[in-house]
Amino acid sequence: MKAAVVETFGVAPSFQDFREPEASEGESVVTVHAAALSPIVKALAAGKHYASSATAGFVPGVDGVGRDSTGRRVYFLFPKAPFGSMAEKSLVANEMMVPVPDKISDLRAAAVATAGLASWIALSRRAKVQAGETVMVIGATGSAGSMALQTARYFGASKVIAVGRNEQKLAALDADVKIVLNDSADETLCAQFGQRVDVVLDFVWGEPATRVLRAATQRRGSPAGEARLRYVQLGTLAGDVIPLRGDMLRSTGVELLGSGIGSVAVKDLVAGASELLAAAPEAGFNAPFESVPLRSIADAWNGDPDVRYILTPPSS
């Protein structure tokens, strides 16, 4: 079969022949129609993610949309190595597949699930957002960030705040407040936390997280339990490490949480994907993407990091 293959960590995959998967008990061979190129896929292929393989020589891709051996259209997560989703066929445990609603196309399902699952899980399982709360999204101009604004609205957030560096892209987002992370942003951030923020979804970490946490912890000495803020860490595009004072946590209602592989049970990730896709047609979730043939994997891999590429194998 044709596939994208990672032969060397840190180098773009090449389009070539790869052996076909064979299913054992409890597994299915899925004919892939669409596979997303997301930041975690690149991190895994670079050997830099905490869940990376020890050796190269595999097909990348952690999720996709296709048809199982019965012809059922499915979204699948975490295919079995070395048969990732960026190939004509993938090998998937049966419990890692959920149905795709008829009203949503393969490409849109792949885009919505890949971009929206992180925030869906963070809001429903980790932060447990309540209707009427305020949600701030750091890194809102990215694909996952813009979907986070939409999922926050879906869960009943009464106010959503978009934070990012690109003023032009922020202006195009559907958010109640838009904060450009420029030199004058600190005062604006403090003002928003003074009005109350209940949940922060952080897709970037690094210097932006330092600034936001500093603003969030300006008000000290409030009674225990007051102004509880659930700060959910989802990605590290702006840096892996930040300085953090211990008394920032002791003197405020800030709770630091992570959401991802390891902090969330796999069964919850799968259930969340099913919920997200079931809600997508009526909710009208919009996750912009660019469709690219799998043979152009190298171009997509080295393309615009702000674009969510959906790869389509030759047989799709």
XYZ file of N, CA, C and O in Angstrom, residues 94-168:
300
model
N -10.644 -2.319 17.915
C -12.083 -2.087 17.713
C -12.649 -1.039 18.667
O -13.555 -0.279 18.309
N -12.110 -0.989 19.899
C -12.642 -0.025 20.867
C -12.147 1.396 20.613
O -12.553 2.334 21.304
N -11.284 1.560 19.607
C -10.749 2.883 19.288
C -11.481 3.534 18.123
O -10.982 4.504 17.539
N -12.637 3.025 17.758
C -13.404 3.569 16.636
C -14.789 4.009 17.087
O -15.399 3.362 17.930
N -15.265 5.125 16.497
C -16.622 5.601 16.766
C -17.276 5.954 15.438
O -16.595 6.288 14.465
N -18.601 5.856 15.349
C -19.276 6.150 14.084
C -19.228 7.632 13.725
O -19.174 8.498 14.602
N -19.232 7.905 12.433
C -19.282 9.275 11.926
C -20.695 9.549 11.421
O -21.223 8.778 10.609
N -21.346 10.602 11.879
C -22.717 10.898 11.437
C -22.803 11.091 9.921
O -21.857 11.598 9.289
N -23.922 10.710 9.340
C -24.109 10.815 7.895
C -24.047 12.250 7.399
O -23.673 12.507 6.249
N -24.413 13.198 8.257
C -24.513 14.594 7.827
C -23.174 15.324 7.759
O -23.141 16.517 7.438
N -22.078 14.630 8.054
C -20.777 15.287 8.044
C -19.832 14.517 7.129
O -19.781 13.287 7.161
N -19.092 15.228 6.289
C -18.207 14.588 5.318
C -16.964 14.021 6.000
O -16.653 14.371 7.148
N -16.262 13.155 5.294
C -15.032 12.579 5.832
C -14.029 13.660 6.213
O -13.453 13.636 7.310
N -13.811 14.597 5.308
C -12.805 15.639 5.543
C -13.197 16.533 6.715
O -12.367 16.854 7.575
N -14.462 16.939 6.751
C -14.896 17.809 7.849
C -14.858 17.057 9.178
O -14.473 17.625 10.211
N -15.237 15.784 9.169
C -15.186 15.005 10.407
C -13.764 14.918 10.934
O -13.520 15.079 12.131
N -12.798 14.670 10.037
C -11.402 14.591 10.459
C -10.925 15.926 11.007
O -10.233 15.983 12.030
N -11.303 17.024 10.347
C -10.863 18.351 10.785
C -11.463 18.731 12.128
O -10.773 19.215 13.032
N -12.769 18.515 12.288
C -13.454 18.875 13.536
C -12.936 18.037 14.703
O -12.658 18.562 15.794
N -12.803 16.732 14.495
C -12.354 15.858 15.587
C -10.926 16.180 16.003
O -10.612 16.268 17.200
N -10.056 16.368 15.031
C -8.652 16.632 15.348
C -8.486 17.984 16.035
O -7.729 18.102 17.001
N -9.181 18.996 15.545
C -9.038 20.329 16.125
C -9.838 20.500 17.409
O -9.437 21.264 18.298
N -10.961 19.787 17.531
C -11.859 20.047 18.648
C -11.787 19.109 19.826
O -12.275 19.436 20.912
N -11.153 17.930 19.652
C -11.189 16.947 20.730
C -10.476 17.437 21.988
O -10.929 17.182 23.113
N -9.366 18.144 21.828
C -8.609 18.611 22.996
C -9.462 19.502 23.890
O -9.510 19.318 25.120
N -10.132 20.478 23.301
C -10.940 21.388 24.116
C -12.205 20.702 24.626
O -12.669 20.985 25.737
N -12.771 19.798 23.825
C -13.971 19.073 24.270
C -13.672 18.277 25.539
O -14.431 18.319 26.514
N -12.550 17.565 25.539
C -12.160 16.775 26.704
C -11.785 17.685 27.869
O -12.179 17.442 29.026
N -11.042 18.735 27.591
C -10.616 19.647 28.659
C -11.808 20.285 29.359
O -11.834 20.410 30.589
N -12.801 20.683 28.596
C -13.965 21.350 29.176
C -14.922 20.381 29.855
O -15.482 20.690 30.908
N -15.099 19.193 29.271
C -16.082 18.261 29.819
C -15.519 17.365 30.920
O -16.228 17.025 31.869
N -14.244 16.975 30.809
C -13.675 16.027 31.761
C -12.722 16.664 32.774
O -12.707 16.264 33.931
N -11.937 17.644 32.370
C -10.918 18.194 33.269
C -11.425 19.434 34.007
O -11.495 19.460 35.219
N -11.797 20.470 33.277
C -12.281 21.692 33.932
C -13.730 21.561 34.373
O -14.167 22.252 35.293
N -14.482 20.681 33.708
C -15.906 20.484 34.007
C -16.641 21.824 34.023
O -17.255 22.231 35.005
N -16.556 22.497 32.880
C -17.136 23.828 32.744
C -18.641 23.780 32.973
O -19.315 22.801 32.637
N -19.150 24.851 33.552
C -20.579 24.981 33.830
C -21.175 26.096 32.975
O -20.489 27.067 32.634
N -22.442 25.957 32.634
C -23.130 26.997 31.878
C -23.051 28.316 32.631
O -23.183 28.360 33.855
N -22.785 29.388 31.899
C -22.693 30.706 32.502
C -21.297 31.116 32.903
O -21.079 32.268 33.309
N -20.313 30.219 32.800
C -18.945 30.559 33.186
C -18.218 31.269 32.041
O -18.664 31.274 30.891
N -17.071 31.849 32.389
C -16.229 32.544 31.423
C -15.017 31.691 31.093
O -14.351 31.174 31.992
N -14.736 31.543 29.790
C -13.618 30.720 29.333
C -12.659 31.580 28.524
O -13.072 32.298 27.604
N -11.373 31.514 28.869
C -10.322 32.191 28.121
C -9.513 31.147 27.361
O -9.176 30.094 27.903
N -9.196 31.434 26.099
C -8.408 30.521 25.273
C -7.125 31.216 24.853
O -7.156 32.257 24.185
N -5.983 30.656 25.257
C -4.676 31.178 24.863
C -4.193 30.372 23.664
O -4.138 29.151 23.711
N -3.830 31.086 22.599
C -3.519 30.419 21.343
C -4.779 30.249 20.518
O -4.944 29.275 19.791
N -5.672 31.227 20.620
C -6.994 31.113 20.003
C -6.963 31.202 18.484
O -7.922 30.805 17.826
N -5.882 31.707 17.905
C -5.845 31.865 16.455
C -5.471 30.578 15.734
O -5.603 30.494 14.513
N -5.019 29.571 16.455
C -4.723 28.285 15.839
C -5.975 27.478 15.605
O -7.074 27.834 16.057
N -5.834 26.366 14.903
C -6.988 25.522 14.581
C -7.667 25.000 15.841
O -8.889 25.089 15.993
N -6.881 24.455 16.772
C -7.458 23.931 18.012
C -8.012 25.053 18.875
O -9.046 24.900 19.530
N -7.326 26.201 18.880
C -7.792 27.329 19.679
C -9.115 27.887 19.198
O -10.006 28.201 20.001
N -9.266 28.022 17.885
C -10.529 28.548 17.362
C -11.678 27.570 17.600
O -12.812 27.986 17.869
N -11.386 26.266 17.550
C -12.421 25.285 17.883
C -12.760 25.346 19.365
O -13.913 25.115 19.759
N -11.791 25.673 20.216
C -12.044 25.773 21.649
C -13.058 26.870 21.954
O -13.892 26.726 22.859
N -13.007 27.965 21.210
C -14.003 29.023 21.392
C -15.398 28.491 21.088
O -16.367 28.789 21.797
N -15.504 27.686 20.041
C -16.801 27.134 19.644
C -17.312 26.098 20.647
O -18.501 26.080 20.983
N -16.422 25.231 21.127
C -16.870 24.223 22.086
C -17.241 24.866 23.420
O -18.160 24.413 24.094
N -16.534 25.932 23.785
C -16.895 26.641 25.014
C -18.310 27.210 24.908
O -19.106 27.115 25.846
N -18.629 27.790 23.767
C -19.987 28.291 23.540
C -20.988 27.138 23.625
O -22.067 27.276 24.218
N -20.641 25.999 23.023
C -21.548 24.857 23.005
C -21.862 24.391 24.424
O -23.004 24.032 24.727
N -20.866 24.416 25.296
C -21.068 23.973 26.670
C -21.718 25.045 27.549
O -21.914 24.825 28.740
N -22.054 26.173 26.973
C -22.826 27.170 27.700
C -22.044 28.309 28.301
O -22.586 29.056 29.130
N -20.783 28.495 27.902
C -20.011 29.634 28.415
C -20.729 30.933 28.053
O -21.151 31.121 26.906
N -20.871 31.813 29.023
C -21.557 33.077 28.769
C -20.618 34.127 28.189
O -21.075 35.129 27.618
N -19.314 33.886 28.334
C -18.314 34.826 27.820
C -17.079 34.043 27.416
O -16.600 33.188 28.167
N -16.588 34.295 26.209
C -15.354 33.653 25.761
C -14.339 34.740 25.408
O -14.685 35.755 24.782
N -13.102 34.520 25.821
C -12.020 35.483 25.630
C -10.940 34.830 24.783
O -10.419 33.768 25.132
N -10.606 35.447 23.663
C -9.586 34.925 22.763
C -8.284 35.682 22.965
O -8.268 36.922 22.930
N -7.194 34.952 23.185
C -5.878 35.547 23.396
C -4.921 34.994 22.349
O -4.841 33.774 22.149
N -4.181 35.876 21.689
C -3.220 35.436 20.682
C -2.339 36.579 20.243
O -2.538 37.734 20.637
N -1.357 36.279 19.398
C -0.398 37.293 18.959
C -0.804 37.971 17.645
O -0.403 39.104 17.384
N -1.567 37.287 16.818
C -1.885 37.811 15.496
C -3.184 38.612 15.549
O -4.270 38.063 15.642
N -3.049 39.928 15.476
C -4.215 40.816 15.616
C -5.225 40.593 14.498
O -6.438 40.592 14.730
N -4.750 40.372 13.279
C -5.644 40.181 12.150
C -6.466 38.900 12.304
O -7.676 38.890 12.059
